[in-house]
mmCIF file of C-alpha atoms in Angstrom:
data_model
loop_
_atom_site.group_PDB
_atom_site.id
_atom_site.type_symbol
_atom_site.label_atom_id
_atom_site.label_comp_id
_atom_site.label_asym_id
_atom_site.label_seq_id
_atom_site.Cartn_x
_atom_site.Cartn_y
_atom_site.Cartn_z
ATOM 1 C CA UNK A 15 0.000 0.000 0.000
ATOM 2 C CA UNK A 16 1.542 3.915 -1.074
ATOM 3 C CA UNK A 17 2.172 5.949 1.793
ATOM 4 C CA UNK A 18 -0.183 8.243 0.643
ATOM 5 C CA UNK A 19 -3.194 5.507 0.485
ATOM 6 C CA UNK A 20 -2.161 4.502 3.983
ATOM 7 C CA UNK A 21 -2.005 7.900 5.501
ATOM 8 C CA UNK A 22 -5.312 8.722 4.219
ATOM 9 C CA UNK A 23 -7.138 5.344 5.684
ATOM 10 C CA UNK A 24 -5.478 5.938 9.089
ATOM 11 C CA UNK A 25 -7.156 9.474 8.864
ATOM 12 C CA UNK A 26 -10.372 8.234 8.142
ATOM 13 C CA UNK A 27 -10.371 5.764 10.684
ATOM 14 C CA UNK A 28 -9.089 8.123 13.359
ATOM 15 C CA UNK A 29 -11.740 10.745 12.507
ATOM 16 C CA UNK A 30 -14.320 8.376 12.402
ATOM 17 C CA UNK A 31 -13.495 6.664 15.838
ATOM 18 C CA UNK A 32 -13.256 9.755 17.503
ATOM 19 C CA UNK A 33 -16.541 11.485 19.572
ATOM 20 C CA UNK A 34 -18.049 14.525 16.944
ATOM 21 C CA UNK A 35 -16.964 16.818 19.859
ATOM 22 C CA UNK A 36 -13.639 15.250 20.678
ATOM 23 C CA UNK A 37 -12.534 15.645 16.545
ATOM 24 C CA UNK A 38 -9.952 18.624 16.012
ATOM 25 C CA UNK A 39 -11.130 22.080 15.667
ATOM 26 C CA UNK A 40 -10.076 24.729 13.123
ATOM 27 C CA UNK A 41 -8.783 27.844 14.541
ATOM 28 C CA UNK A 42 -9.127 31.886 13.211
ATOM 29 C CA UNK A 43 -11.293 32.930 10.718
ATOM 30 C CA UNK A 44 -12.020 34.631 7.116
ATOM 31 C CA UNK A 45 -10.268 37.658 8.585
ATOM 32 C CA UNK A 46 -6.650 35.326 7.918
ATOM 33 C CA UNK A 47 -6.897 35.483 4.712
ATOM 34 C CA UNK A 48 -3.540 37.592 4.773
ATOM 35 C CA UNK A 49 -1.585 34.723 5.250
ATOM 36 C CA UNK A 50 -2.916 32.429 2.379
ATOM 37 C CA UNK A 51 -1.233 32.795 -1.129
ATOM 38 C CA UNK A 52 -1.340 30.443 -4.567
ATOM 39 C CA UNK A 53 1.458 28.085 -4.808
ATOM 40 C CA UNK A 54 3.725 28.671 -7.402
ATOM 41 C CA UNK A 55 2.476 27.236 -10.917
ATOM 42 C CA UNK A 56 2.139 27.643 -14.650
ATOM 43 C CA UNK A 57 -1.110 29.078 -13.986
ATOM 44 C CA UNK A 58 -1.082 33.034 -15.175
ATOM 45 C CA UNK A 59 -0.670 34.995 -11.981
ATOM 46 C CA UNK A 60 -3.339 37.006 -10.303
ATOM 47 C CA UNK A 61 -3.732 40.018 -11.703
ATOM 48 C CA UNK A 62 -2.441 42.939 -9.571
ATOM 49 C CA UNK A 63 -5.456 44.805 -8.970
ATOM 50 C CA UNK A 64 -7.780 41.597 -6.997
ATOM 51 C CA UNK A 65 -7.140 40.221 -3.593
ATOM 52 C CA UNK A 66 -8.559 36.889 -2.158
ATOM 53 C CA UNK A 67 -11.782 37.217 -0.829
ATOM 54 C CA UNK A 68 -12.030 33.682 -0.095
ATOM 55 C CA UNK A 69 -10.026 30.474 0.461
ATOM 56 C CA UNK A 70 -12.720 27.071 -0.026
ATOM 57 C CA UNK A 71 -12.702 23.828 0.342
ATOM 58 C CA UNK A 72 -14.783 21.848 -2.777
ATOM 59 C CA UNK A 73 -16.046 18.744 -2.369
ATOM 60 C CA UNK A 74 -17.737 16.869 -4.783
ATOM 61 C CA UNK A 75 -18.456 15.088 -7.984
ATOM 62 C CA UNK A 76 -16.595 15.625 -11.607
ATOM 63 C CA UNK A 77 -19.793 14.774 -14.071
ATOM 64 C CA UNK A 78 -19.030 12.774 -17.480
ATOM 65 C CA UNK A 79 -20.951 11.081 -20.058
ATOM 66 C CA UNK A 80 -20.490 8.568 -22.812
ATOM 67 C CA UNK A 81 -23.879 8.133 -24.021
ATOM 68 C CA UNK A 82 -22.765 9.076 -27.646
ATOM 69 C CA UNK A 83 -20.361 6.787 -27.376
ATOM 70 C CA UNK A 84 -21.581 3.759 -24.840
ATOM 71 C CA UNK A 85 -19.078 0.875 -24.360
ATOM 72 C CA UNK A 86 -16.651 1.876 -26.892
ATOM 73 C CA UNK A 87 -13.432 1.737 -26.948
ATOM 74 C CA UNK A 88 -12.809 4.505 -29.493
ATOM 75 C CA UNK A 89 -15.091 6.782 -27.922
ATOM 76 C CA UNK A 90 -13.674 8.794 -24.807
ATOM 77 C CA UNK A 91 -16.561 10.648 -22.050
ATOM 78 C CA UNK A 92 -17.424 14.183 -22.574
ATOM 79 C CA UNK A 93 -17.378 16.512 -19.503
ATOM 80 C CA UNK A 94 -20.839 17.537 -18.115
ATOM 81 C CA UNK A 95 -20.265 19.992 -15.156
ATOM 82 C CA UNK A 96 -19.691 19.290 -11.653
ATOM 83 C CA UNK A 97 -20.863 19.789 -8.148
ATOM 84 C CA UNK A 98 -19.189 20.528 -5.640
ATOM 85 C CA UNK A 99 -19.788 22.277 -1.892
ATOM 86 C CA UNK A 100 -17.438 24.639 -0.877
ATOM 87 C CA UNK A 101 -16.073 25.193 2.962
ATOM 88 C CA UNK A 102 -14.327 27.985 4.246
ATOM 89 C CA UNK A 103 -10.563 26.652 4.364
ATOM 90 C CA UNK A 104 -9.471 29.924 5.550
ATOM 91 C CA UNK A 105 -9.629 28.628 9.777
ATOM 92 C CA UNK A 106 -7.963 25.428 8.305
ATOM 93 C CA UNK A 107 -5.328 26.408 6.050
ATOM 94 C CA UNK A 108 -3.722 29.085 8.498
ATOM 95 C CA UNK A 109 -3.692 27.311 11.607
ATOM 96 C CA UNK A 110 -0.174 27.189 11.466
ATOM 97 C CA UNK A 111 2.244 29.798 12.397
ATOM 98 C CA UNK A 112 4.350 29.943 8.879
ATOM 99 C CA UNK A 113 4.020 30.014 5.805
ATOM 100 C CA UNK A 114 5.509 26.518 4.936
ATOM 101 C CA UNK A 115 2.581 25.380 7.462
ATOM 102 C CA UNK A 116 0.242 26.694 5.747
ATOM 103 C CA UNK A 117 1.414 25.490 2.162
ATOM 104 C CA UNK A 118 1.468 22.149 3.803
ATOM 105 C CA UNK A 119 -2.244 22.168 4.802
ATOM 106 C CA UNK A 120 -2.808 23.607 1.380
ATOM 107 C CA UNK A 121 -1.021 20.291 -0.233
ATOM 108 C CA UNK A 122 -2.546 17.937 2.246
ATOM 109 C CA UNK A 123 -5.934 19.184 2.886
ATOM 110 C CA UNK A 124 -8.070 18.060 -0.636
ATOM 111 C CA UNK A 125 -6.606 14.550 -0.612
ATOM 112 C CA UNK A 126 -7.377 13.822 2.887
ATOM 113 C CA UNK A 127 -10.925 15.340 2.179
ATOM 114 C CA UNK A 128 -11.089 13.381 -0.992
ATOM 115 C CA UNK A 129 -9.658 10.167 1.318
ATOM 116 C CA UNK A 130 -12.724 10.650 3.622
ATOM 117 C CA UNK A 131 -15.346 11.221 0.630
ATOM 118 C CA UNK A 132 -14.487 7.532 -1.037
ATOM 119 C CA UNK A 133 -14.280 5.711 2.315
ATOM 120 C CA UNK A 134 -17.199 7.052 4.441
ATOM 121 C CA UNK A 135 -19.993 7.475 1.855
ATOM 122 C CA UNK A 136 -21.175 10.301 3.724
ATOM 123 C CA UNK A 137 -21.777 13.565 1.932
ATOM 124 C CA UNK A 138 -19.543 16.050 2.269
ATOM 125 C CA UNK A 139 -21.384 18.249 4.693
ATOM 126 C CA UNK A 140 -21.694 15.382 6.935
ATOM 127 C CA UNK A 141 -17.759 14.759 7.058
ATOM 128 C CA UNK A 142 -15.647 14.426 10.104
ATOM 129 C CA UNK A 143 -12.572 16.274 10.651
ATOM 130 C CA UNK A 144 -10.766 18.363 8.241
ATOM 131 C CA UNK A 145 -14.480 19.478 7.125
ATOM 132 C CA UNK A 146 -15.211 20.246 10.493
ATOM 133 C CA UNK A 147 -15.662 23.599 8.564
ATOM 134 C CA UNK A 148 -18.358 26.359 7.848
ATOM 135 C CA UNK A 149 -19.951 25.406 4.272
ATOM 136 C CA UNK A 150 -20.082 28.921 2.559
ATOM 137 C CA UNK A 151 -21.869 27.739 -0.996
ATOM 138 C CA UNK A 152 -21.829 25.757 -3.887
ATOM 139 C CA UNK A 153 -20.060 25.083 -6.831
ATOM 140 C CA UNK A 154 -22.194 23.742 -10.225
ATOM 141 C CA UNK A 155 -22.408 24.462 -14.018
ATOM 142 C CA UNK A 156 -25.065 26.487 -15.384
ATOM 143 C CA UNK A 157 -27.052 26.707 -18.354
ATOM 144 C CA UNK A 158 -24.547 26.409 -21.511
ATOM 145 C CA UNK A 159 -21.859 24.455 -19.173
ATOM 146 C CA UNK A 160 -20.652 27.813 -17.563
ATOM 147 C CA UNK A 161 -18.994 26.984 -14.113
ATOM 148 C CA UNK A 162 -20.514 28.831 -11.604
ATOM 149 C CA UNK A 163 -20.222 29.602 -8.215
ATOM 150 C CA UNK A 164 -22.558 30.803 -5.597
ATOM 151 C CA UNK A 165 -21.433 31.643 -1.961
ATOM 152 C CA UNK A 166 -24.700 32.858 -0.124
ATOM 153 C CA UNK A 167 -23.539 31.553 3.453
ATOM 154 C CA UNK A 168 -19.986 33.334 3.197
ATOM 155 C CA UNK A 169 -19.908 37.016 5.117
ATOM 156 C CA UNK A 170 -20.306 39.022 2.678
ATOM 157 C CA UNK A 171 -22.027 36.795 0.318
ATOM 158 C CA UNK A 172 -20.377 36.334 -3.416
ATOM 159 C CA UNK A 173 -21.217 34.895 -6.808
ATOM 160 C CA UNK A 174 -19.426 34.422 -9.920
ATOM 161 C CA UNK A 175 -20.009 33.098 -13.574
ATOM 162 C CA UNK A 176 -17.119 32.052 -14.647
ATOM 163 C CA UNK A 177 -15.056 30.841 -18.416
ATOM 164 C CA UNK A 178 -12.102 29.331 -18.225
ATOM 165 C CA UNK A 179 -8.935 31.416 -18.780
ATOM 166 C CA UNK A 180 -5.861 28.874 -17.811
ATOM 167 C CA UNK A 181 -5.111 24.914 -17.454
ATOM 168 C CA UNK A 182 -2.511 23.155 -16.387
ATOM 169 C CA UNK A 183 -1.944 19.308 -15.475
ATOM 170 C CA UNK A 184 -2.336 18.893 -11.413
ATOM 171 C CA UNK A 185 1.639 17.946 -10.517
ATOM 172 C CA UNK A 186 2.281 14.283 -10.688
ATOM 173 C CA UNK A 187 2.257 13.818 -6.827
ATOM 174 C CA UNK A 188 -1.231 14.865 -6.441
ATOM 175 C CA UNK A 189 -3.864 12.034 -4.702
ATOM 176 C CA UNK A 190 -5.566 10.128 -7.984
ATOM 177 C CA UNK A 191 -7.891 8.830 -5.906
ATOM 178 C CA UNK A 192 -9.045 5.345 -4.323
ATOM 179 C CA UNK A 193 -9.500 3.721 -7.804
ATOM 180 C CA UNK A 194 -6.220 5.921 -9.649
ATOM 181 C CA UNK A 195 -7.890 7.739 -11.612
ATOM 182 C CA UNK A 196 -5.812 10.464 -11.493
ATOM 183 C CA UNK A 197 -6.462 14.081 -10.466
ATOM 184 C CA UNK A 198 -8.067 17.069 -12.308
ATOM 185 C CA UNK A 199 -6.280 20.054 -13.763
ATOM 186 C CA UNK A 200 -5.574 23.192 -12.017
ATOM 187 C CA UNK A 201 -7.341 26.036 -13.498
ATOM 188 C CA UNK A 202 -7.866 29.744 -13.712
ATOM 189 C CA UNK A 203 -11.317 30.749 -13.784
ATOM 190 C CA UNK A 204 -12.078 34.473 -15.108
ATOM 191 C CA UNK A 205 -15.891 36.520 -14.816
ATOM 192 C CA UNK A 206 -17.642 36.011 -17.805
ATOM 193 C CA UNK A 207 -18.928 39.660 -17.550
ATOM 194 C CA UNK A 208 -22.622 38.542 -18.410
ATOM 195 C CA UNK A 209 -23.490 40.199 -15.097
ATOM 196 C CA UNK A 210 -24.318 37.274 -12.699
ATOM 197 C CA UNK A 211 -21.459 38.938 -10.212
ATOM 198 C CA UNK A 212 -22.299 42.496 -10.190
ATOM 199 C CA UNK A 213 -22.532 44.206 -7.193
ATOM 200 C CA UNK A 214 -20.421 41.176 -5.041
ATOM 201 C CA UNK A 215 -16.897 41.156 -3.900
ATOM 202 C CA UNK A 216 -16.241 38.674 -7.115
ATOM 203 C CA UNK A 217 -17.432 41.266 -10.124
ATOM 204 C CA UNK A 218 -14.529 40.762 -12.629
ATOM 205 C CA UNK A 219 -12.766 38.586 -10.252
ATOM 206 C CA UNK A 220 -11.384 35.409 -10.888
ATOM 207 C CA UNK A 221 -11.673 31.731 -9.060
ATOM 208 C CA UNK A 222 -8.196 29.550 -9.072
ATOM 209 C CA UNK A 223 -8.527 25.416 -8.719
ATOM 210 C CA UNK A 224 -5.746 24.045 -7.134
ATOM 211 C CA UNK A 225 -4.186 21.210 -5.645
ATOM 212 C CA UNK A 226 -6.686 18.923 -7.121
ATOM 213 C CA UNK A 227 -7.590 14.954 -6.389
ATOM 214 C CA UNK A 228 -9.310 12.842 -7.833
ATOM 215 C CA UNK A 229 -12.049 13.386 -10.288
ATOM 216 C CA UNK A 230 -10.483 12.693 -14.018
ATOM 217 C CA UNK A 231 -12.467 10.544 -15.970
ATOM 218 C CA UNK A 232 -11.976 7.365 -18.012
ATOM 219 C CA UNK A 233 -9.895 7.448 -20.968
ATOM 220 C CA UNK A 234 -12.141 5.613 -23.429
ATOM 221 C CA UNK A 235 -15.896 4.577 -22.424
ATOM 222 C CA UNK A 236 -15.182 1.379 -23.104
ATOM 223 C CA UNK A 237 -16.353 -0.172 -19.539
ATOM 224 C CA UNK A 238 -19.186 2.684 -18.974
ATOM 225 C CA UNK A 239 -22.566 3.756 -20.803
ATOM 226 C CA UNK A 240 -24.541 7.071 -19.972
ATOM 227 C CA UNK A 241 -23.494 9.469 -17.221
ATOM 228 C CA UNK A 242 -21.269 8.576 -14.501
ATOM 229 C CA UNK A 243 -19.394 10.679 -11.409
ATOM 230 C CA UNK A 244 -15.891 10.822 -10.098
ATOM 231 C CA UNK A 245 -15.485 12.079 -6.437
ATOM 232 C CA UNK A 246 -12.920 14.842 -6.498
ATOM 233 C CA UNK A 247 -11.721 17.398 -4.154
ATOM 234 C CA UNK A 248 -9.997 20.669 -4.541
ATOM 235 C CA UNK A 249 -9.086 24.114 -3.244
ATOM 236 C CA UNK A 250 -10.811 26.927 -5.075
ATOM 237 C CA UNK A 251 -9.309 30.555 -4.328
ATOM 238 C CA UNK A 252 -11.674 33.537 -5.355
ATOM 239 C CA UNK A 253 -10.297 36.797 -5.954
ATOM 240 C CA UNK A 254 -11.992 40.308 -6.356
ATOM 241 C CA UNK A 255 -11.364 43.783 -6.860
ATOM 242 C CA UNK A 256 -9.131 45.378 -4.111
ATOM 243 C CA UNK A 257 -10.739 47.583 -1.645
#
């Protein structure tokens, strides 16, 4: 068994074993945000004039199908969305004291969530300890397959519609997943400036996926038919314009 694999069942089990009000709790708040930054990548860098309004947690499901193309070997699944929910990571991600802590919880954090997703069954709101966390929205794809992202629990509120503006591969240590499926790019997310974020922190903003797991689909849909879902998890970083 990969380090990795192992570390991740021994969390589960540990969270799971533990009392709800015995489980680890996430210290400081929103107000953090300060000491959060992107990791370094091939991703195009924020642009100078937005600051991160808020650092989340997804959890979720990557949506495929290959009805056009049902047990073939020749024909590969077509993306349909996602879902996700979204937690505020900011209380989790800084409870160190330096920044190498905190790019350490940014690194570890979505495959540990990811580990718990597969092996508990549970949703992700009902998740033991690292989501021991605030859920501040939801992530899903609206009408035309335009990833969107609404965060009407987070204080202040925020929404953003969103095209895609920047992919890379997820770095080859990332967490495939139980089944190795491998994880989903990294991507910068720009407003699509139809209007659906006016008047939030996130008009012309931009949303950042990073350190990925899980969630890539099939090559071929040679052993599926119709839609399917692959559990992922990821951070998503939302900036907006600078007060």
């Amino acid at each position: 068994m990969q380090f990795s694999t192992l570390l991740l069942s021994l969390s589960a089990t540990t969270a799971l074993a533990l009392p709800h009000d015995l489980l680890p709790r996430a210290k400081g708040s929103s107000s953090e945000l300060s000491k959060i930054s992107l990791p370094q990548s091939a991703l195009p860098a924020v642009d100078s004039s937005l600051e991160l309004k808020y650092a989340t947690l997804g959890v979720g499901t990557q949506n495929y199908t290959c009805s056009a193309t049902p047990k073939s070997s020749a024909g590969a699944p077509v993306s349909v969305g996602a879902v996700a929910e979204l937690f505020d990571a900011a209380p989790l991600l800084t409870m160190g004291n330096t920044r190498d802590a905190t790019l350490n919880m940014e690194q570890s954090t979505p495959a540990l969530a990811l580990g718990l997703f597969e092996s508990t069954g549970l949703e992700p709101s009902q998740l033991p300890f690292p989501l021991n966390l605030k859920q501040v929205g939801n992530h899903f794809f609206g009408a035309g397959l335009v990833p969107t992202f609404v965060l009407d629990k987070a204080n202040p509120s925020g929404q953003i519609a969103c095209k895609k503006t920047g992919d890379i591969p997820a770095p080859a240590g990332a967490y495939a997943g139980a089944q190795g499926e491998g994880a989903v790019d990294w991507l910068q997310l720009g407003d699509n400036a139809l209007g659906f974020s006016a008047g939030t922190p996130l008009e012309g903003g931009a949303v950042y996926r990073i350190e990925t797991a899980g969630g890539m689909q099939d090559k071929t849909c040679a052993n599926r038919e119709g839609d399917f879902e692959v559990k992922y998890s990821a951070l998503y970083f939302f900036f907006g314009p600078k007060n």
